[in-house]
């Protein structure tokens, strides 16, 4: 493996997620990695650029968030990635779920311009970049209460994430909050927030990263 070649990790995908990317998806992952490395020269997209770290913290982590949902969700749905940055988790999700339509929302126009260029290069017709702030986008009729899924990773406190995500979701839609370590106090604070804005915590899913062994959590909130 060269300095800019992603590891395939086929057995790890299978053991941890019960799934493996096909050849076309592997090629798209590799192309996405190349695009991020190129884009990083002009924009501060990500500090995670080493191949194994990129695989684990951007690709695997992104897809771990939908691992428990994939069997229960419809083939076609609308998802929004709030504060997507360099396109995570939105790009990996769009690559492995070609029937889903994924909106990549970010407040920084330059990043959205990069996302649109990358989307075109990846030939992802099921993804689109959108510039704006979540709280403003949620007030627009073409976005308010129309999404089945919302992803939000590394954007403020969990309670703030819930406040950003829930107005964008349909009734029974699910917000997936990607977090690091998680405490009982955070659960309590999040529960108060979600109850006040029409949601409920459905699952707090703790897990270990497959390479670094770091502890991560995905919090699933259903809009009720």
mmCIF file of N, CA and C in Angstrom, residues 104-222:
data_model
loop_
_atom_site.group_PDB
_atom_site.id
_atom_site.type_symbol
_atom_site.label_atom_id
_atom_site.label_comp_id
_atom_site.label_asym_id
_atom_site.label_seq_id
_atom_site.Cartn_x
_atom_site.Cartn_y
_atom_site.Cartn_z
ATOM 1 N N UNK A 104 -26.085 17.337 0.800
ATOM 2 C CA UNK A 104 -24.875 17.647 1.572
ATOM 3 C C UNK A 104 -24.918 19.121 1.945
ATOM 4 N N UNK A 105 -25.288 19.412 3.182
ATOM 5 C CA UNK A 105 -25.498 20.787 3.631
ATOM 6 C C UNK A 105 -24.291 21.315 4.392
ATOM 7 N N UNK A 106 -23.800 22.478 3.969
ATOM 8 C CA UNK A 106 -22.716 23.119 4.701
ATOM 9 C C UNK A 106 -22.854 24.631 4.567
ATOM 10 N N UNK A 107 -22.442 25.342 5.608
ATOM 11 C CA UNK A 107 -22.576 26.798 5.611
ATOM 12 C C UNK A 107 -21.489 27.487 4.790
ATOM 13 N N UNK A 108 -20.404 26.784 4.483
ATOM 14 C CA UNK A 108 -19.280 27.384 3.770
ATOM 15 C C UNK A 108 -19.413 27.143 2.265
ATOM 16 N N UNK A 109 -19.611 28.209 1.518
ATOM 17 C CA UNK A 109 -19.862 28.076 0.075
ATOM 18 C C UNK A 109 -18.696 27.424 -0.667
ATOM 19 N N UNK A 110 -17.468 27.725 -0.246
ATOM 20 C CA UNK A 110 -16.305 27.128 -0.918
ATOM 21 C C UNK A 110 -16.300 25.609 -0.745
ATOM 22 N N UNK A 111 -16.707 25.152 0.429
ATOM 23 C CA UNK A 111 -16.773 23.706 0.649
ATOM 24 C C UNK A 111 -17.872 23.088 -0.213
ATOM 25 N N UNK A 112 -18.991 23.764 -0.324
ATOM 26 C CA UNK A 112 -20.085 23.243 -1.155
ATOM 27 C C UNK A 112 -19.661 23.197 -2.623
ATOM 28 N N UNK A 113 -18.895 24.200 -3.056
ATOM 29 C CA UNK A 113 -18.371 24.172 -4.434
ATOM 30 C C UNK A 113 -17.470 22.960 -4.635
ATOM 31 N N UNK A 114 -16.629 22.653 -3.632
ATOM 32 C CA UNK A 114 -15.794 21.446 -3.698
ATOM 33 C C UNK A 114 -16.672 20.200 -3.759
ATOM 34 N N UNK A 115 -17.705 20.140 -2.920
ATOM 35 C CA UNK A 115 -18.596 18.971 -2.886
ATOM 36 C C UNK A 115 -19.240 18.732 -4.245
ATOM 37 N N UNK A 116 -19.651 19.800 -4.905
ATOM 38 C CA UNK A 116 -20.299 19.668 -6.209
ATOM 39 C C UNK A 116 -19.308 19.164 -7.262
ATOM 40 N N UNK A 117 -18.065 19.667 -7.201
ATOM 41 C CA UNK A 117 -17.033 19.185 -8.122
ATOM 42 C C UNK A 117 -16.747 17.703 -7.865
ATOM 43 N N UNK A 118 -16.625 17.343 -6.589
ATOM 44 C CA UNK A 118 -16.355 15.951 -6.234
ATOM 45 C C UNK A 118 -17.510 15.045 -6.635
ATOM 46 N N UNK A 119 -18.720 15.512 -6.400
ATOM 47 C CA UNK A 119 -19.914 14.727 -6.761
ATOM 48 C C UNK A 119 -19.922 14.406 -8.257
ATOM 49 N N UNK A 120 -19.580 15.404 -9.051
ATOM 50 C CA UNK A 120 -19.526 15.217 -10.502
ATOM 51 C C UNK A 120 -18.432 14.219 -10.873
ATOM 52 N N UNK A 121 -17.265 14.351 -10.257
ATOM 53 C CA UNK A 121 -16.147 13.448 -10.537
ATOM 54 C C UNK A 121 -16.464 12.015 -10.120
ATOM 55 N N UNK A 122 -17.247 11.858 -9.046
ATOM 56 C CA UNK A 122 -17.633 10.526 -8.561
ATOM 57 C C UNK A 122 -18.835 9.959 -9.313
ATOM 58 N N UNK A 123 -19.426 10.776 -10.198
ATOM 59 C CA UNK A 123 -20.625 10.382 -10.945
ATOM 60 C C UNK A 123 -21.760 9.976 -10.002
ATOM 61 N N UNK A 124 -21.936 10.771 -8.938
ATOM 62 C CA UNK A 124 -22.994 10.501 -7.964
ATOM 63 C C UNK A 124 -24.216 11.347 -8.303
ATOM 64 N N UNK A 125 -25.147 10.751 -9.026
ATOM 65 C CA UNK A 125 -26.351 11.495 -9.410
ATOM 66 C C UNK A 125 -27.347 11.591 -8.256
ATOM 67 N N UNK A 126 -27.107 10.858 -7.180
ATOM 68 C CA UNK A 126 -28.045 10.830 -6.045
ATOM 69 C C UNK A 126 -27.606 11.716 -4.885
ATOM 70 N N UNK A 127 -26.637 12.616 -5.135
ATOM 71 C CA UNK A 127 -26.182 13.537 -4.087
ATOM 72 C C UNK A 127 -26.174 14.949 -4.646
ATOM 73 N N UNK A 128 -26.363 15.915 -3.760
ATOM 74 C CA UNK A 128 -26.338 17.311 -4.188
ATOM 75 C C UNK A 128 -25.818 18.176 -3.046
ATOM 76 N N UNK A 129 -25.005 19.170 -3.374
ATOM 77 C CA UNK A 129 -24.502 20.103 -2.378
ATOM 78 C C UNK A 129 -25.487 21.238 -2.152
ATOM 79 N N UNK A 130 -25.559 21.724 -0.925
ATOM 80 C CA UNK A 130 -26.462 22.828 -0.583
ATOM 81 C C UNK A 130 -25.754 23.743 0.405
ATOM 82 N N UNK A 131 -25.649 25.042 0.058
ATOM 83 C CA UNK A 131 -24.992 26.008 0.941
ATOM 84 C C UNK A 131 -26.035 26.676 1.831
ATOM 85 N N UNK A 132 -25.765 26.712 3.116
ATOM 86 C CA UNK A 132 -26.687 27.379 4.031
ATOM 87 C C UNK A 132 -26.518 26.870 5.445
ATOM 88 N N UNK A 133 -27.196 27.548 6.375
ATOM 89 C CA UNK A 133 -27.184 27.145 7.777
ATOM 90 C C UNK A 133 -28.438 26.339 8.062
ATOM 91 N N UNK A 134 -28.302 25.297 8.853
ATOM 92 C CA UNK A 134 -29.401 24.363 9.083
ATOM 93 C C UNK A 134 -30.657 25.059 9.593
ATOM 94 N N UNK A 135 -30.480 26.011 10.525
ATOM 95 C CA UNK A 135 -31.651 26.649 11.123
ATOM 96 C C UNK A 135 -32.425 27.500 10.103
ATOM 97 N N UNK A 136 -31.727 28.028 9.089
ATOM 98 C CA UNK A 136 -32.399 28.804 8.041
ATOM 99 C C UNK A 136 -32.996 27.892 6.969
ATOM 100 N N UNK A 137 -32.239 26.870 6.584
ATOM 101 C CA UNK A 137 -32.715 25.917 5.579
ATOM 102 C C UNK A 137 -33.996 25.244 6.058
ATOM 103 N N UNK A 138 -34.081 24.957 7.360
ATOM 104 C CA UNK A 138 -35.251 24.261 7.916
ATOM 105 C C UNK A 138 -36.522 25.090 7.827
ATOM 106 N N UNK A 139 -36.402 26.394 7.603
ATOM 107 C CA UNK A 139 -37.586 27.250 7.485
ATOM 108 C C UNK A 139 -38.123 27.304 6.056
ATOM 109 N N UNK A 140 -37.350 26.793 5.116
ATOM 110 C CA UNK A 140 -37.771 26.823 3.712
ATOM 111 C C UNK A 140 -38.713 25.659 3.427
ATOM 112 N N UNK A 141 -39.834 25.914 2.744
ATOM 113 C CA UNK A 141 -40.823 24.841 2.528
ATOM 114 C C UNK A 141 -40.289 23.644 1.748
ATOM 115 N N UNK A 142 -39.281 23.870 0.887
ATOM 116 C CA UNK A 142 -38.742 22.743 0.110
ATOM 117 C C UNK A 142 -37.819 21.849 0.929
ATOM 118 N N UNK A 143 -37.523 22.243 2.178
ATOM 119 C CA UNK A 143 -36.665 21.426 3.035
ATOM 120 C C UNK A 143 -37.295 21.064 4.369
ATOM 121 N N UNK A 144 -38.224 21.865 4.844
ATOM 122 C CA UNK A 144 -38.798 21.629 6.169
ATOM 123 C C UNK A 144 -39.643 20.355 6.170
ATOM 124 N N UNK A 145 -39.338 19.446 7.075
ATOM 125 C CA UNK A 145 -40.124 18.224 7.289
ATOM 126 C C UNK A 145 -40.242 17.350 6.039
ATOM 127 N N UNK A 146 -39.171 17.277 5.255
ATOM 128 C CA UNK A 146 -39.264 16.427 4.056
ATOM 129 C C UNK A 146 -38.259 15.265 4.052
ATOM 130 N N UNK A 147 -37.352 15.232 5.029
ATOM 131 C CA UNK A 147 -36.294 14.212 5.009
ATOM 132 C C UNK A 147 -36.657 13.014 5.896
ATOM 133 N N UNK A 148 -36.264 11.833 5.416
ATOM 134 C CA UNK A 148 -36.455 10.597 6.190
ATOM 135 C C UNK A 148 -35.315 10.388 7.188
ATOM 136 N N UNK A 149 -34.129 10.859 6.813
ATOM 137 C CA UNK A 149 -32.927 10.675 7.630
ATOM 138 C C UNK A 149 -32.141 11.976 7.680
ATOM 139 N N UNK A 150 -31.572 12.273 8.850
ATOM 140 C CA UNK A 150 -30.638 13.396 8.969
ATOM 141 C C UNK A 150 -29.384 12.888 9.677
ATOM 142 N N UNK A 151 -28.221 13.207 9.113
ATOM 143 C CA UNK A 151 -26.945 12.857 9.733
ATOM 144 C C UNK A 151 -26.306 14.140 10.248
ATOM 145 N N UNK A 152 -25.693 14.056 11.417
ATOM 146 C CA UNK A 152 -25.012 15.235 11.925
ATOM 147 C C UNK A 152 -23.821 14.789 12.763
ATOM 148 N N UNK A 153 -22.638 15.234 12.332
ATOM 149 C CA UNK A 153 -21.389 14.741 12.911
ATOM 150 C C UNK A 153 -20.498 15.935 13.274
ATOM 151 N N UNK A 154 -20.065 15.974 14.518
ATOM 152 C CA UNK A 154 -19.099 17.004 14.970
ATOM 153 C C UNK A 154 -19.607 18.428 14.753
ATOM 154 N N UNK A 155 -20.870 18.666 15.108
ATOM 155 C CA UNK A 155 -21.449 20.009 14.986
ATOM 156 C C UNK A 155 -22.058 20.392 16.332
ATOM 157 N N UNK A 156 -21.230 20.863 17.283
ATOM 158 C CA UNK A 156 -21.758 21.338 18.552
ATOM 159 C C UNK A 156 -22.268 20.232 19.471
ATOM 160 N N UNK A 157 -22.999 20.650 20.505
ATOM 161 C CA UNK A 157 -23.520 19.707 21.495
ATOM 162 C C UNK A 157 -24.603 18.826 20.880
ATOM 163 N N UNK A 158 -24.876 17.708 21.530
ATOM 164 C CA UNK A 158 -25.911 16.793 21.029
ATOM 165 C C UNK A 158 -27.273 17.479 21.002
ATOM 166 N N UNK A 159 -27.572 18.291 22.024
ATOM 167 C CA UNK A 159 -28.856 18.991 22.058
ATOM 168 C C UNK A 159 -28.984 19.968 20.897
ATOM 169 N N UNK A 160 -27.891 20.667 20.581
ATOM 170 C CA UNK A 160 -27.893 21.585 19.439
ATOM 171 C C UNK A 160 -28.090 20.806 18.137
ATOM 172 N N UNK A 161 -27.430 19.671 18.019
ATOM 173 C CA UNK A 161 -27.584 18.820 16.831
ATOM 174 C C UNK A 161 -29.043 18.406 16.639
ATOM 175 N N UNK A 162 -29.695 18.037 17.736
ATOM 176 C CA UNK A 162 -31.104 17.636 17.664
ATOM 177 C C UNK A 162 -31.969 18.805 17.201
ATOM 178 N N UNK A 163 -31.674 19.991 17.705
ATOM 179 C CA UNK A 163 -32.448 21.180 17.307
ATOM 180 C C UNK A 163 -32.259 21.514 15.825
ATOM 181 N N UNK A 164 -31.073 21.239 15.288
ATOM 182 C CA UNK A 164 -30.826 21.442 13.862
ATOM 183 C C UNK A 164 -31.568 20.399 13.019
ATOM 184 N N UNK A 165 -31.533 19.146 13.486
ATOM 185 C CA UNK A 165 -31.986 18.031 12.645
ATOM 186 C C UNK A 165 -33.504 17.850 12.618
ATOM 187 N N UNK A 166 -34.153 17.918 13.773
ATOM 188 C CA UNK A 166 -35.562 17.522 13.833
ATOM 189 C C UNK A 166 -36.502 18.345 12.951
ATOM 190 N N UNK A 167 -36.326 19.665 12.825
ATOM 191 C CA UNK A 167 -37.234 20.411 11.944
ATOM 192 C C UNK A 167 -37.157 19.985 10.474
ATOM 193 N N UNK A 168 -36.060 19.364 10.079
ATOM 194 C CA UNK A 168 -35.894 18.923 8.690
ATOM 195 C C UNK A 168 -36.530 17.562 8.425
ATOM 196 N N UNK A 169 -36.869 16.839 9.493
ATOM 197 C CA UNK A 169 -37.355 15.468 9.354
ATOM 198 C C UNK A 169 -38.870 15.382 9.242
ATOM 199 N N UNK A 170 -39.320 14.395 8.469
ATOM 200 C CA UNK A 170 -40.727 14.004 8.462
ATOM 201 C C UNK A 170 -41.081 13.386 9.814
ATOM 202 N N UNK A 171 -42.356 13.271 10.075
ATOM 203 C CA UNK A 171 -42.782 12.489 11.226
ATOM 204 C C UNK A 171 -42.281 11.060 11.051
ATOM 205 N N UNK A 172 -41.725 10.483 12.094
ATOM 206 C CA UNK A 172 -41.113 9.149 12.107
ATOM 207 C C UNK A 172 -39.729 9.116 11.453
ATOM 208 N N UNK A 173 -39.240 10.274 10.999
ATOM 209 C CA UNK A 173 -37.877 10.332 10.471
ATOM 210 C C UNK A 173 -36.863 10.148 11.589
ATOM 211 N N UNK A 174 -35.639 9.832 11.224
ATOM 212 C CA UNK A 174 -34.598 9.527 12.213
ATOM 213 C C UNK A 174 -33.389 10.434 12.018
ATOM 214 N N UNK A 175 -32.927 11.019 13.118
ATOM 215 C CA UNK A 175 -31.666 11.762 13.128
ATOM 216 C C UNK A 175 -30.589 10.856 13.706
ATOM 217 N N UNK A 176 -29.441 10.806 13.037
ATOM 218 C CA UNK A 176 -28.305 10.018 13.514
ATOM 219 C C UNK A 176 -27.218 11.000 13.941
ATOM 220 N N UNK A 177 -26.937 11.035 15.246
ATOM 221 C CA UNK A 177 -25.897 11.902 15.789
ATOM 222 C C UNK A 177 -24.634 11.066 15.992
ATOM 223 N N UNK A 178 -23.558 11.467 15.340
ATOM 224 C CA UNK A 178 -22.262 10.785 15.459
ATOM 225 C C UNK A 178 -21.479 11.464 16.586
ATOM 226 N N UNK A 179 -21.146 10.705 17.621
ATOM 227 C CA UNK A 179 -20.477 11.271 18.784
ATOM 228 C C UNK A 179 -19.273 10.420 19.182
ATOM 229 N N UNK A 180 -18.424 10.990 20.035
ATOM 230 C CA UNK A 180 -17.308 10.233 20.595
ATOM 231 C C UNK A 180 -17.770 9.511 21.845
ATOM 232 N N UNK A 181 -17.134 9.806 22.953
ATOM 233 C CA UNK A 181 -17.596 9.222 24.211
ATOM 234 C C UNK A 181 -18.934 9.837 24.594
ATOM 235 N N UNK A 182 -19.689 9.128 25.428
ATOM 236 C CA UNK A 182 -21.060 9.545 25.742
ATOM 237 C C UNK A 182 -21.323 9.285 27.216
ATOM 238 N N UNK A 183 -21.962 10.246 27.878
ATOM 239 C CA UNK A 183 -22.193 10.121 29.313
ATOM 240 C C UNK A 183 -23.681 10.109 29.637
ATOM 241 N N UNK A 184 -24.000 9.668 30.839
ATOM 242 C CA UNK A 184 -25.398 9.668 31.309
ATOM 243 C C UNK A 184 -25.928 11.102 31.359
ATOM 244 N N UNK A 185 -25.061 12.058 31.730
ATOM 245 C CA UNK A 185 -25.485 13.463 31.788
ATOM 246 C C UNK A 185 -25.869 13.977 30.401
ATOM 247 N N UNK A 186 -25.090 13.576 29.385
ATOM 248 C CA UNK A 186 -25.417 13.986 28.008
ATOM 249 C C UNK A 186 -26.743 13.391 27.568
ATOM 250 N N UNK A 187 -26.989 12.129 27.940
ATOM 251 C CA UNK A 187 -28.260 11.482 27.613
ATOM 252 C C UNK A 187 -29.427 12.226 28.241
ATOM 253 N N UNK A 188 -29.240 12.609 29.503
ATOM 254 C CA UNK A 188 -30.307 13.306 30.235
ATOM 255 C C UNK A 188 -30.611 14.659 29.590
ATOM 256 N N UNK A 189 -29.564 15.403 29.259
ATOM 257 C CA UNK A 189 -29.748 16.714 28.631
ATOM 258 C C UNK A 189 -30.401 16.575 27.256
ATOM 259 N N UNK A 190 -29.955 15.563 26.491
ATOM 260 C CA UNK A 190 -30.517 15.354 25.157
ATOM 261 C C UNK A 190 -31.978 14.933 25.242
ATOM 262 N N UNK A 191 -32.303 14.107 26.225
ATOM 263 C CA UNK A 191 -33.682 13.650 26.375
ATOM 264 C C UNK A 191 -34.626 14.826 26.656
ATOM 265 N N UNK A 192 -34.177 15.745 27.494
ATOM 266 C CA UNK A 192 -34.999 16.935 27.776
ATOM 267 C C UNK A 192 -35.233 17.740 26.507
ATOM 268 N N UNK A 193 -34.160 17.920 25.739
ATOM 269 C CA UNK A 193 -34.281 18.693 24.499
ATOM 270 C C UNK A 193 -35.205 18.007 23.509
ATOM 271 N N UNK A 194 -34.986 16.722 23.267
ATOM 272 C CA UNK A 194 -35.790 16.020 22.259
ATOM 273 C C UNK A 194 -37.268 15.978 22.658
ATOM 274 N N UNK A 195 -37.540 15.786 23.944
ATOM 275 C CA UNK A 195 -38.934 15.771 24.396
ATOM 276 C C UNK A 195 -39.626 17.106 24.141
ATOM 277 N N UNK A 196 -38.847 18.188 24.254
ATOM 278 C CA UNK A 196 -39.435 19.526 24.094
ATOM 279 C C UNK A 196 -39.657 19.901 22.633
ATOM 280 N N UNK A 197 -39.005 19.192 21.693
ATOM 281 C CA UNK A 197 -39.136 19.552 20.266
ATOM 282 C C UNK A 197 -39.709 18.405 19.431
ATOM 283 N N UNK A 198 -40.356 17.459 20.101
ATOM 284 C CA UNK A 198 -41.085 16.440 19.354
ATOM 285 C C UNK A 198 -40.270 15.252 18.894
ATOM 286 N N UNK A 199 -39.272 14.873 19.694
ATOM 287 C CA UNK A 199 -38.487 13.692 19.342
ATOM 288 C C UNK A 199 -38.299 12.795 20.541
ATOM 289 N N UNK A 200 -37.754 11.617 20.294
ATOM 290 C CA UNK A 200 -37.390 10.730 21.401
ATOM 291 C C UNK A 200 -36.137 9.955 21.033
ATOM 292 N N UNK A 201 -35.303 9.713 22.042
ATOM 293 C CA UNK A 201 -34.087 8.927 21.806
ATOM 294 C C UNK A 201 -34.492 7.466 21.633
ATOM 295 N N UNK A 202 -34.193 6.922 20.469
ATOM 296 C CA UNK A 202 -34.571 5.535 20.189
ATOM 297 C C UNK A 202 -33.461 4.568 20.581
ATOM 298 N N UNK A 203 -32.207 4.994 20.390
ATOM 299 C CA UNK A 203 -31.090 4.089 20.675
ATOM 300 C C UNK A 203 -29.818 4.892 20.902
ATOM 301 N N UNK A 204 -29.052 4.498 21.912
ATOM 302 C CA UNK A 204 -27.685 4.983 22.093
ATOM 303 C C UNK A 204 -26.775 3.787 21.823
ATOM 304 N N UNK A 205 -26.081 3.834 20.714
ATOM 305 C CA UNK A 205 -25.304 2.686 20.239
ATOM 306 C C UNK A 205 -23.812 2.958 20.418
ATOM 307 N N UNK A 206 -23.192 2.323 21.417
ATOM 308 C CA UNK A 206 -21.765 2.476 21.649
ATOM 309 C C UNK A 206 -20.982 1.363 20.962
ATOM 310 N N UNK A 207 -19.814 1.699 20.433
ATOM 311 C CA UNK A 207 -19.016 0.689 19.727
ATOM 312 C C UNK A 207 -17.547 1.075 19.744
ATOM 313 N N UNK A 208 -16.718 0.136 19.369
ATOM 314 C CA UNK A 208 -15.274 0.327 19.309
ATOM 315 C C UNK A 208 -14.843 0.417 17.856
ATOM 316 N N UNK A 209 -13.990 1.381 17.552
ATOM 317 C CA UNK A 209 -13.468 1.496 16.189
ATOM 318 C C UNK A 209 -12.578 0.281 15.895
ATOM 319 N N UNK A 210 -12.591 -0.218 14.647
ATOM 320 C CA UNK A 210 -11.915 -1.489 14.373
ATOM 321 C C UNK A 210 -10.389 -1.434 14.357
ATOM 322 N N UNK A 211 -9.798 -0.268 14.163
ATOM 323 C CA UNK A 211 -8.336 -0.165 14.088
ATOM 324 C C UNK A 211 -7.773 0.526 15.323
ATOM 325 N N UNK A 212 -8.251 1.737 15.604
ATOM 326 C CA UNK A 212 -7.711 2.521 16.726
ATOM 327 C C UNK A 212 -8.266 2.071 18.077
ATOM 328 N N UNK A 213 -9.370 1.323 18.048
ATOM 329 C CA UNK A 213 -10.064 0.863 19.269
ATOM 330 C C UNK A 213 -10.627 2.026 20.085
ATOM 331 N N UNK A 214 -10.774 3.186 19.471
ATOM 332 C CA UNK A 214 -11.415 4.314 20.147
ATOM 333 C C UNK A 214 -12.900 4.013 20.336
ATOM 334 N N UNK A 215 -13.479 4.601 21.380
ATOM 335 C CA UNK A 215 -14.904 4.406 21.655
ATOM 336 C C UNK A 215 -15.711 5.499 20.960
ATOM 337 N N UNK A 216 -16.744 5.074 20.243
ATOM 338 C CA UNK A 216 -17.635 6.011 19.540
ATOM 339 C C UNK A 216 -19.077 5.652 19.886
ATOM 340 N N UNK A 217 -19.977 6.595 19.593
ATOM 341 C CA UNK A 217 -21.401 6.359 19.796
ATOM 342 C C UNK A 217 -22.190 6.951 18.617
ATOM 343 N N UNK A 218 -23.262 6.297 18.276
ATOM 344 C CA UNK A 218 -24.266 6.870 17.405
ATOM 345 C C UNK A 218 -25.564 6.961 18.203
ATOM 346 N N UNK A 219 -26.162 8.136 18.190
ATOM 347 C CA UNK A 219 -27.412 8.380 18.906
ATOM 348 C C UNK A 219 -28.507 8.502 17.862
ATOM 349 N N UNK A 220 -29.541 7.692 17.986
ATOM 350 C CA UNK A 220 -30.646 7.693 17.032
ATOM 351 C C UNK A 220 -31.869 8.337 17.676
ATOM 352 N N UNK A 221 -32.343 9.407 17.076
ATOM 353 C CA UNK A 221 -33.500 10.145 17.587
ATOM 354 C C UNK A 221 -34.629 10.056 16.550
ATOM 355 N N UNK A 222 -35.782 9.613 17.008
ATOM 356 C CA UNK A 222 -36.939 9.546 16.096
ATOM 357 C C UNK A 222 -37.847 10.737 16.334
#
